[in-house]
Tab-separated table of C-alpha atoms in Angstrom:
chain	number	residue	atom	x	y	z
S	1	MET	CA	45.058	13.858	38.713
S	2	LYS	CA	43.591	16.466	36.364
S	3	GLN	CA	43.442	13.885	33.582
S	4	PHE	CA	41.632	11.508	35.928
S	5	PHE	CA	38.907	14.058	36.767
S	6	LYS	CA	38.686	15.063	33.123
S	7	PHE	CA	37.908	11.519	31.979
S	8	MET	CA	35.658	10.895	34.995
S	9	PHE	CA	33.461	13.953	34.262
S	10	ALA	CA	33.378	13.081	30.562
S	11	SER	CA	32.196	9.560	31.385
S	12	ALA	CA	29.583	10.912	33.792
S	13	LEU	CA	28.309	13.326	31.142
S	14	GLY	CA	28.105	10.506	28.620
S	15	LEU	CA	26.144	8.407	31.101
S	16	VAL	CA	23.653	11.231	31.714
S	17	VAL	CA	23.184	11.798	27.971
S	18	GLY	CA	22.725	8.060	27.481
S	19	ILE	CA	20.020	7.950	30.148
S	20	PHE	CA	18.135	10.835	28.513
S	21	LEU	CA	18.375	9.088	25.141
S	22	LEU	CA	17.069	5.869	26.663
S	23	PHE	CA	14.094	7.675	28.196
S	24	GLY	CA	13.431	9.340	24.843
S	25	ILE	CA	13.456	5.975	23.096
S	26	LEU	CA	11.138	4.400	25.636
S	27	ALA	CA	8.803	7.412	25.479
S	28	GLY	CA	8.648	7.190	21.685
S	29	ILE	CA	7.958	3.471	21.783
S	30	GLY	CA	5.335	3.989	24.487
S	31	ALA	CA	3.639	6.645	22.387
S	32	SER	CA	3.600	4.404	19.335
S	33	MET	CA	2.176	1.532	21.353
S	34	GLY	CA	-0.425	3.866	22.807
S	35	ASP	CA	-1.552	4.884	19.326
S	36	LYS	CA	-1.921	1.229	18.422
S	37	GLN	CA	-4.388	0.677	21.241
S	38	SER	CA	-6.644	3.613	20.315
S	39	VAL	CA	-7.647	2.950	16.695
S	40	ASP	CA	-11.053	4.448	15.991
S	41	VAL	CA	-12.669	3.924	12.589
S	42	LYS	CA	-15.080	6.750	11.759
S	43	ASP	CA	-18.323	6.388	9.829
S	44	LYS	CA	-18.074	6.643	6.026
S	45	SER	CA	-14.386	5.737	6.077
S	46	VAL	CA	-12.312	4.785	3.036
S	47	LEU	CA	-9.488	2.264	3.355
S	48	HIS	CA	-6.533	4.006	1.706
S	49	ILE	CA	-4.128	1.417	0.323
S	50	LYS	CA	-0.739	2.785	-0.699
S	51	LEU	CA	1.746	-0.035	-1.210
S	52	ASN	CA	4.919	2.071	-1.297
S	53	PHE	CA	6.837	-0.124	1.149
S	54	GLU	CA	8.499	-3.519	1.143
S	55	ILE	CA	5.811	-6.120	1.727
S	56	LYS	CA	7.174	-8.873	3.918
S	57	GLU	CA	5.362	-12.118	4.551
S	58	ARG	CA	4.669	-11.157	8.127
S	59	GLY	CA	4.585	-7.810	9.905
S	60	VAL	CA	6.621	-7.147	13.048
S	61	ASN	CA	4.498	-6.697	16.174
S	62	SER	CA	7.376	-5.792	18.480
S	63	PRO	CA	7.812	-2.006	18.905
S	64	PHE	CA	11.581	-2.560	18.668
S	65	GLY	CA	11.262	-4.334	15.321
S	66	ASN	CA	11.121	-1.159	13.199
S	67	PHE	CA	12.659	1.366	15.549
S	68	ASP	CA	13.968	4.521	13.868
S	69	PRO	CA	16.816	6.024	15.945
S	70	SER	CA	16.575	9.344	14.094
S	71	THR	CA	13.048	10.033	15.361
S	72	PHE	CA	12.997	7.755	18.437
S	73	GLU	CA	9.809	6.208	17.064
S	74	SER	CA	8.798	2.731	16.007
S	75	LYS	CA	7.541	2.848	12.432
S	76	PRO	CA	4.418	0.779	11.659
S	77	SER	CA	5.140	-2.577	10.073
S	78	VAL	CA	2.586	-3.984	7.637
S	79	GLY	CA	3.107	-7.521	6.377
S	80	LEU	CA	1.152	-9.603	3.895
S	81	ASN	CA	-0.697	-11.219	6.787
S	82	ASP	CA	-1.789	-7.763	8.009
S	83	ILE	CA	-2.978	-6.720	4.542
S	84	LEU	CA	-5.051	-9.871	4.011
S	85	LYS	CA	-6.523	-9.623	7.523
S	86	SER	CA	-7.379	-5.941	7.010
S	87	LEU	CA	-9.127	-6.588	3.694
S	88	LYS	CA	-11.158	-9.391	5.232
S	89	ASN	CA	-12.078	-7.218	8.192
S	90	ALA	CA	-12.945	-4.233	5.961
S	91	ALA	CA	-15.397	-6.338	3.946
S	92	ASN	CA	-17.469	-6.889	7.105
S	93	ASP	CA	-16.886	-3.450	8.636
S	94	ASP	CA	-19.958	-1.234	8.172
S	95	LYS	CA	-17.824	1.868	8.707
S	96	ILE	CA	-15.622	1.072	5.697
S	97	LYS	CA	-17.523	2.059	2.548
S	98	GLY	CA	-14.856	1.282	-0.019
S	99	ILE	CA	-11.170	1.076	-0.935
S	100	TYR	CA	-9.004	3.689	-2.606
S	101	LEU	CA	-5.937	2.138	-4.292
S	102	ASP	CA	-3.264	4.827	-4.546
S	103	MET	CA	-0.062	3.392	-5.963
S	104	GLN	CA	2.484	3.558	-8.753
S	105	SER	CA	4.388	0.341	-8.166
S	106	VAL	CA	4.238	-2.659	-5.860
S	107	PRO	CA	7.608	-3.670	-4.331
S	108	ALA	CA	6.687	-7.328	-3.961
S	109	GLY	CA	6.856	-10.597	-5.866
S	110	MET	CA	4.044	-11.890	-8.064
S	111	ALA	CA	2.965	-14.458	-5.459
S	112	THR	CA	2.382	-11.667	-2.917
S	113	VAL	CA	0.586	-9.499	-5.490
S	114	GLU	CA	-1.646	-12.442	-6.407
S	115	GLU	CA	-2.597	-12.967	-2.751
S	116	ILE	CA	-3.537	-9.301	-2.356
S	117	ARG	CA	-5.436	-9.237	-5.647
S	118	ASN	CA	-7.495	-12.294	-4.682
S	119	ALA	CA	-8.288	-10.654	-1.332
S	120	LEU	CA	-9.460	-7.508	-3.156
S	121	ILE	CA	-11.739	-9.620	-5.356
S	122	GLU	CA	-13.216	-11.212	-2.231
S	123	PHE	CA	-13.692	-7.724	-0.760
S	124	LYS	CA	-15.761	-6.714	-3.797
S	125	GLU	CA	-18.072	-9.681	-3.177
S	126	SER	CA	-19.302	-7.812	-0.087
S	127	GLY	CA	-20.899	-5.268	-2.426
S	128	LYS	CA	-18.453	-2.485	-1.602
S	129	TRP	CA	-16.521	-0.531	-4.214
S	130	ILE	CA	-12.839	-0.250	-5.131
S	131	VAL	CA	-11.391	2.691	-7.068
S	132	SER	CA	-7.822	3.286	-8.181
S	133	TYR	CA	-5.758	6.309	-9.199
S	134	SER	CA	-2.133	6.906	-10.112
S	135	GLU	CA	0.173	9.130	-12.117
S	136	ILE	CA	2.022	6.061	-13.409
S	137	TYR	CA	0.993	2.414	-13.207
S	138	SER	CA	3.743	-0.158	-13.396
S	139	GLN	CA	2.652	-3.473	-14.939
S	140	LYS	CA	2.434	-5.125	-11.549
S	141	ALA	CA	0.518	-2.195	-10.035
S	142	TYR	CA	-1.875	-2.169	-12.988
S	143	TYR	CA	-2.494	-5.898	-12.626
S	144	LEU	CA	-3.440	-5.293	-8.999
S	145	ALA	CA	-5.534	-2.212	-9.801
S	146	SER	CA	-7.429	-3.953	-12.618
S	147	VAL	CA	-9.866	-5.367	-10.048
S	148	SER	CA	-11.166	-1.822	-9.432
S	149	ASP	CA	-14.684	-0.767	-10.314
S	150	GLU	CA	-13.227	2.464	-11.673
S	151	LEU	CA	-9.622	2.964	-12.737
S	152	TRP	CA	-8.348	6.535	-13.132
S	153	LEU	CA	-5.102	7.963	-14.475
S	154	ASN	CA	-3.490	11.401	-14.459
S	155	PRO	CA	-3.866	13.077	-17.900
S	156	GLN	CA	-0.082	13.348	-18.144
S	157	GLY	CA	0.474	9.860	-16.753
S	158	MET	CA	0.993	6.472	-18.334
S	159	VAL	CA	0.437	2.756	-17.949
S	160	GLU	CA	3.572	0.658	-18.336
S	161	TRP	CA	2.618	-2.166	-20.687
S	162	LYS	CA	5.524	-3.887	-22.402
S	163	GLY	CA	5.373	-7.557	-21.429
S	164	LEU	CA	7.819	-9.554	-19.332
S	165	GLY	CA	11.481	-10.246	-19.957
S	166	SER	CA	14.642	-11.528	-18.330
S	167	GLN	CA	18.231	-10.307	-18.417
S	168	MET	CA	21.391	-12.054	-17.297
S	169	MET	CA	24.948	-10.879	-16.790
S	170	PHE	CA	27.656	-13.286	-17.953
S	171	LEU	CA	31.112	-13.149	-16.371
S	172	LYS	CA	33.022	-15.681	-18.458
S	173	GLY	CA	34.861	-13.020	-20.499
S	174	MET	CA	35.915	-11.133	-17.382
S	175	PHE	CA	37.261	-14.312	-15.775
S	176	GLU	CA	39.258	-15.097	-18.921
S	177	LYS	CA	40.900	-11.652	-18.850
S	178	LEU	CA	41.693	-12.087	-15.165
S	179	GLU	CA	42.961	-15.617	-15.860
S	180	VAL	CA	40.545	-17.009	-13.319
S	181	GLU	CA	39.055	-20.458	-13.907
S	182	PRO	CA	35.904	-21.250	-11.886
S	183	GLN	CA	35.740	-24.829	-10.641
S	184	ILE	CA	32.097	-25.890	-11.083
S	185	ILE	CA	30.402	-29.131	-10.061
S	186	ARG	CA	26.855	-29.598	-11.341
S	187	TYR	CA	24.631	-32.290	-12.749
S	188	GLY	CA	21.760	-31.837	-15.217
S	189	LYS	CA	21.298	-29.356	-18.068
S	190	PHE	CA	18.640	-27.325	-16.203
S	191	LYS	CA	21.014	-26.464	-13.341
S	192	SER	CA	21.610	-22.961	-14.648
S	193	ALA	CA	22.630	-21.033	-11.528
S	194	VAL	CA	26.324	-21.225	-12.421
S	195	GLU	CA	25.940	-20.500	-16.151
S	196	PRO	CA	26.957	-16.810	-15.816
S	197	LEU	CA	30.370	-18.029	-14.598
S	198	ILE	CA	31.088	-20.438	-17.455
S	199	LEU	CA	29.080	-19.222	-20.490
S	200	ASP	CA	28.750	-16.015	-22.518
S	201	LYS	CA	25.066	-16.551	-23.409
S	202	MET	CA	22.034	-18.488	-22.178
S	203	SER	CA	21.982	-22.215	-22.777
S	204	GLU	CA	18.976	-23.597	-24.628
S	205	ALA	CA	17.838	-25.421	-21.486
S	206	ASN	CA	17.929	-22.220	-19.444
S	207	ARG	CA	16.201	-20.273	-22.200
S	208	MET	CA	13.455	-22.901	-22.297
S	209	GLN	CA	12.793	-22.865	-18.547
S	210	THR	CA	12.957	-19.054	-18.359
S	211	MET	CA	10.487	-18.688	-21.231
S	212	THR	CA	8.215	-21.252	-19.583
S	213	TYR	CA	7.869	-19.506	-16.242
S	214	LEU	CA	7.694	-16.016	-17.794
S	215	SER	CA	4.938	-17.201	-20.136
S	216	ASP	CA	3.009	-18.659	-17.198
S	217	LEU	CA	3.302	-15.379	-15.267
S	218	TRP	CA	2.309	-13.311	-18.290
S	219	ASN	CA	-0.683	-15.519	-19.115
S	220	LYS	CA	-1.862	-15.269	-15.502
S	221	MET	CA	-1.481	-11.499	-15.511
S	222	VAL	CA	-3.137	-10.966	-18.895
S	223	GLY	CA	-5.958	-13.378	-18.045
S	224	GLY	CA	-6.760	-11.510	-14.837
S	225	ILE	CA	-6.710	-8.107	-16.521
S	226	SER	CA	-8.842	-9.421	-19.369
S	227	GLU	CA	-11.465	-10.580	-16.884
S	228	GLY	CA	-11.313	-7.401	-14.841
S	229	ARG	CA	-11.313	-4.892	-17.702
S	230	GLY	CA	-13.264	-6.786	-20.354
S	231	ILE	CA	-10.412	-6.621	-22.892
S	232	SER	CA	-9.507	-9.729	-24.860
S	233	VAL	CA	-6.228	-11.504	-24.184
S	234	GLU	CA	-5.301	-11.112	-27.850
S	235	LYS	CA	-5.646	-7.328	-27.637
S	236	LEU	CA	-3.595	-7.125	-24.443
S	237	ASP	CA	-0.862	-9.226	-26.042
S	238	GLY	CA	-0.944	-6.954	-29.086
S	239	PHE	CA	-0.607	-3.820	-26.939
S	240	ALA	CA	2.639	-5.193	-25.503
S	241	GLN	CA	4.054	-6.539	-28.777
S	242	ASN	CA	3.339	-3.343	-30.716
S	243	ALA	CA	4.125	-0.867	-27.887
S	244	THR	CA	0.638	0.574	-28.326
S	245	ILE	CA	0.352	2.198	-24.888
S	246	GLN	CA	2.651	5.218	-24.933
S	247	ASN	CA	0.679	7.766	-22.887
S	248	GLY	CA	-2.508	8.351	-20.924
S	249	LYS	CA	-4.641	8.928	-24.026
S	250	ASP	CA	-3.556	5.570	-25.469
S	251	ALA	CA	-4.509	3.888	-22.185
S	252	LEU	CA	-7.939	5.564	-22.258
S	253	ASP	CA	-8.632	4.894	-25.948
S	254	ASN	CA	-7.782	1.206	-25.531
S	255	GLY	CA	-9.844	0.657	-22.379
S	256	LEU	CA	-7.041	0.248	-19.856
S	257	VAL	CA	-8.404	3.137	-17.768
S	258	ASP	CA	-11.837	4.708	-17.383
S	259	GLU	CA	-10.954	8.392	-17.085
S	260	LEU	CA	-8.038	10.806	-17.223
S	261	ILE	CA	-8.403	13.083	-14.190
S	262	PHE	CA	-6.327	15.043	-11.692
S	263	LYS	CA	-5.971	14.296	-7.978
S	264	ASP	CA	-8.488	16.930	-6.865
S	265	GLN	CA	-11.093	15.357	-9.153
S	266	VAL	CA	-10.436	12.006	-7.476
S	267	PHE	CA	-11.462	13.495	-4.136
S	268	GLU	CA	-14.591	14.972	-5.740
S	269	LYS	CA	-15.570	11.542	-7.036
S	270	LEU	CA	-14.912	9.945	-3.652
S	271	ARG	CA	-17.065	12.598	-1.944
S	272	ALA	CA	-19.869	11.771	-4.371
S	273	LYS	CA	-19.569	8.051	-3.638
S	274	LEU	CA	-19.685	8.759	0.098
S	275	GLU	CA	-22.592	11.207	-0.397
S	276	ILE	CA	-20.696	14.028	1.305
S	277	GLU	CA	-22.393	17.295	0.359
S	278	ASP	CA	-20.611	19.640	2.755
S	279	GLU	CA	-17.479	20.923	0.961
S	280	ASP	CA	-15.747	21.574	4.289
S	281	GLU	CA	-16.248	17.992	5.505
S	282	LYS	CA	-13.102	15.916	5.046
S	283	ILE	CA	-13.003	12.380	3.689
S	284	ASN	CA	-12.229	9.879	6.425
S	285	PHE	CA	-9.212	8.039	5.033
S	286	ILE	CA	-7.583	5.291	7.087
S	287	GLY	CA	-4.367	3.576	6.025
S	288	LEU	CA	-3.355	-0.058	6.367
S	289	ALA	CA	-0.762	0.692	9.061
S	290	LYS	CA	-3.533	1.981	11.304
S	291	TYR	CA	-6.484	-0.135	10.209
S	292	LYS	CA	-4.652	-3.409	10.854
S	293	ASP	CA	-5.051	-2.680	14.584
S	294	ALA	CA	-8.755	-1.835	14.346
S	295	PRO	CA	-11.201	-4.099	16.216
S	296	ALA	CA	-12.202	-7.193	14.268
S	297	SER	CA	-15.690	-7.336	12.791
S	298	LYS	CA	-18.404	-9.399	14.465
S	299	ASP	CA	-18.178	-12.130	11.848
S	300	ASP	CA	-14.452	-12.550	12.502
S	301	ASP	CA	-15.070	-12.644	16.267
S	302	GLU	CA	-17.625	-15.422	15.866
S	303	LYS	CA	-15.232	-17.466	13.729
S	304	ALA	CA	-12.449	-17.002	16.267
S	305	THR	CA	-14.547	-18.633	18.984
S	306	LYS	CA	-14.814	-21.920	17.126
S	307	LYS	CA	-12.913	-24.870	18.586
S	308	GLU	CA	-11.423	-26.030	15.307
S	309	LYS	CA	-8.514	-23.777	14.396
S	310	ILE	CA	-5.686	-23.859	11.903
S	311	ALA	CA	-2.555	-21.908	12.744
S	312	ILE	CA	0.126	-20.692	10.358
S	313	VAL	CA	3.655	-20.958	11.727
S	314	TYR	CA	5.971	-18.556	9.889
């Protein structure tokens, strides 16, 4: 009988704890949803873009989609669709004066980066400014940041500029030692997915197709940077081939960045752009996770009322 009551009270205690946890979860989700409904963009705001998260094609609107059990909160989810919508909205938002790109790397594919970069170029057509700062620019981040009106780098920082490459791991030797023989069925010399299992180096067909798509990506990247920074394609190619860019001074001397400054100087420059004279007045930064829920601009509202609509089904 004692064992019975022991297990019964333990189960009851577990049930009570579970109920409290459930209420905590619901309260956290309710709070996060409440924040979403009360986005207020202040005058002289700067859209702070920091792409330090995985950029999915579409953000998750459900509060349960990105729930963090450790904090009982639903973390904001920003997808490519949210970023493009926010940039379009910011171009027509009188309260947004410019964009501050604050990033070291972009954890996304080139197609996603290209979409964001094109949206930034369209944003600039509104007459508003874009500035960028980082301690270290990866090649992909620099390609994105090259649309900026002013591009700044930490004096001890660097711009990664080494070109594109591809590496493959071949398993044929391991299989031979293990006396394992893969049974492969394929047709056509460009079907290279299984080559790591049966070869110890790249086939000429695979080398050709890899070089082709890497060259296309590199030419696209270099062409965009050349247009944005006013540096010839030949020079940019030479920087990569000769490993010219080793530190911040090299980046400055060769025109990849405009100034070598520290973070506090960035804020001083932003205050000047916003014409903030009071040293105690803070800069109104707003991030993508919050701005994506801001009210749409009037122009977007007018377009949404049109009868003809095209929907994207993900």
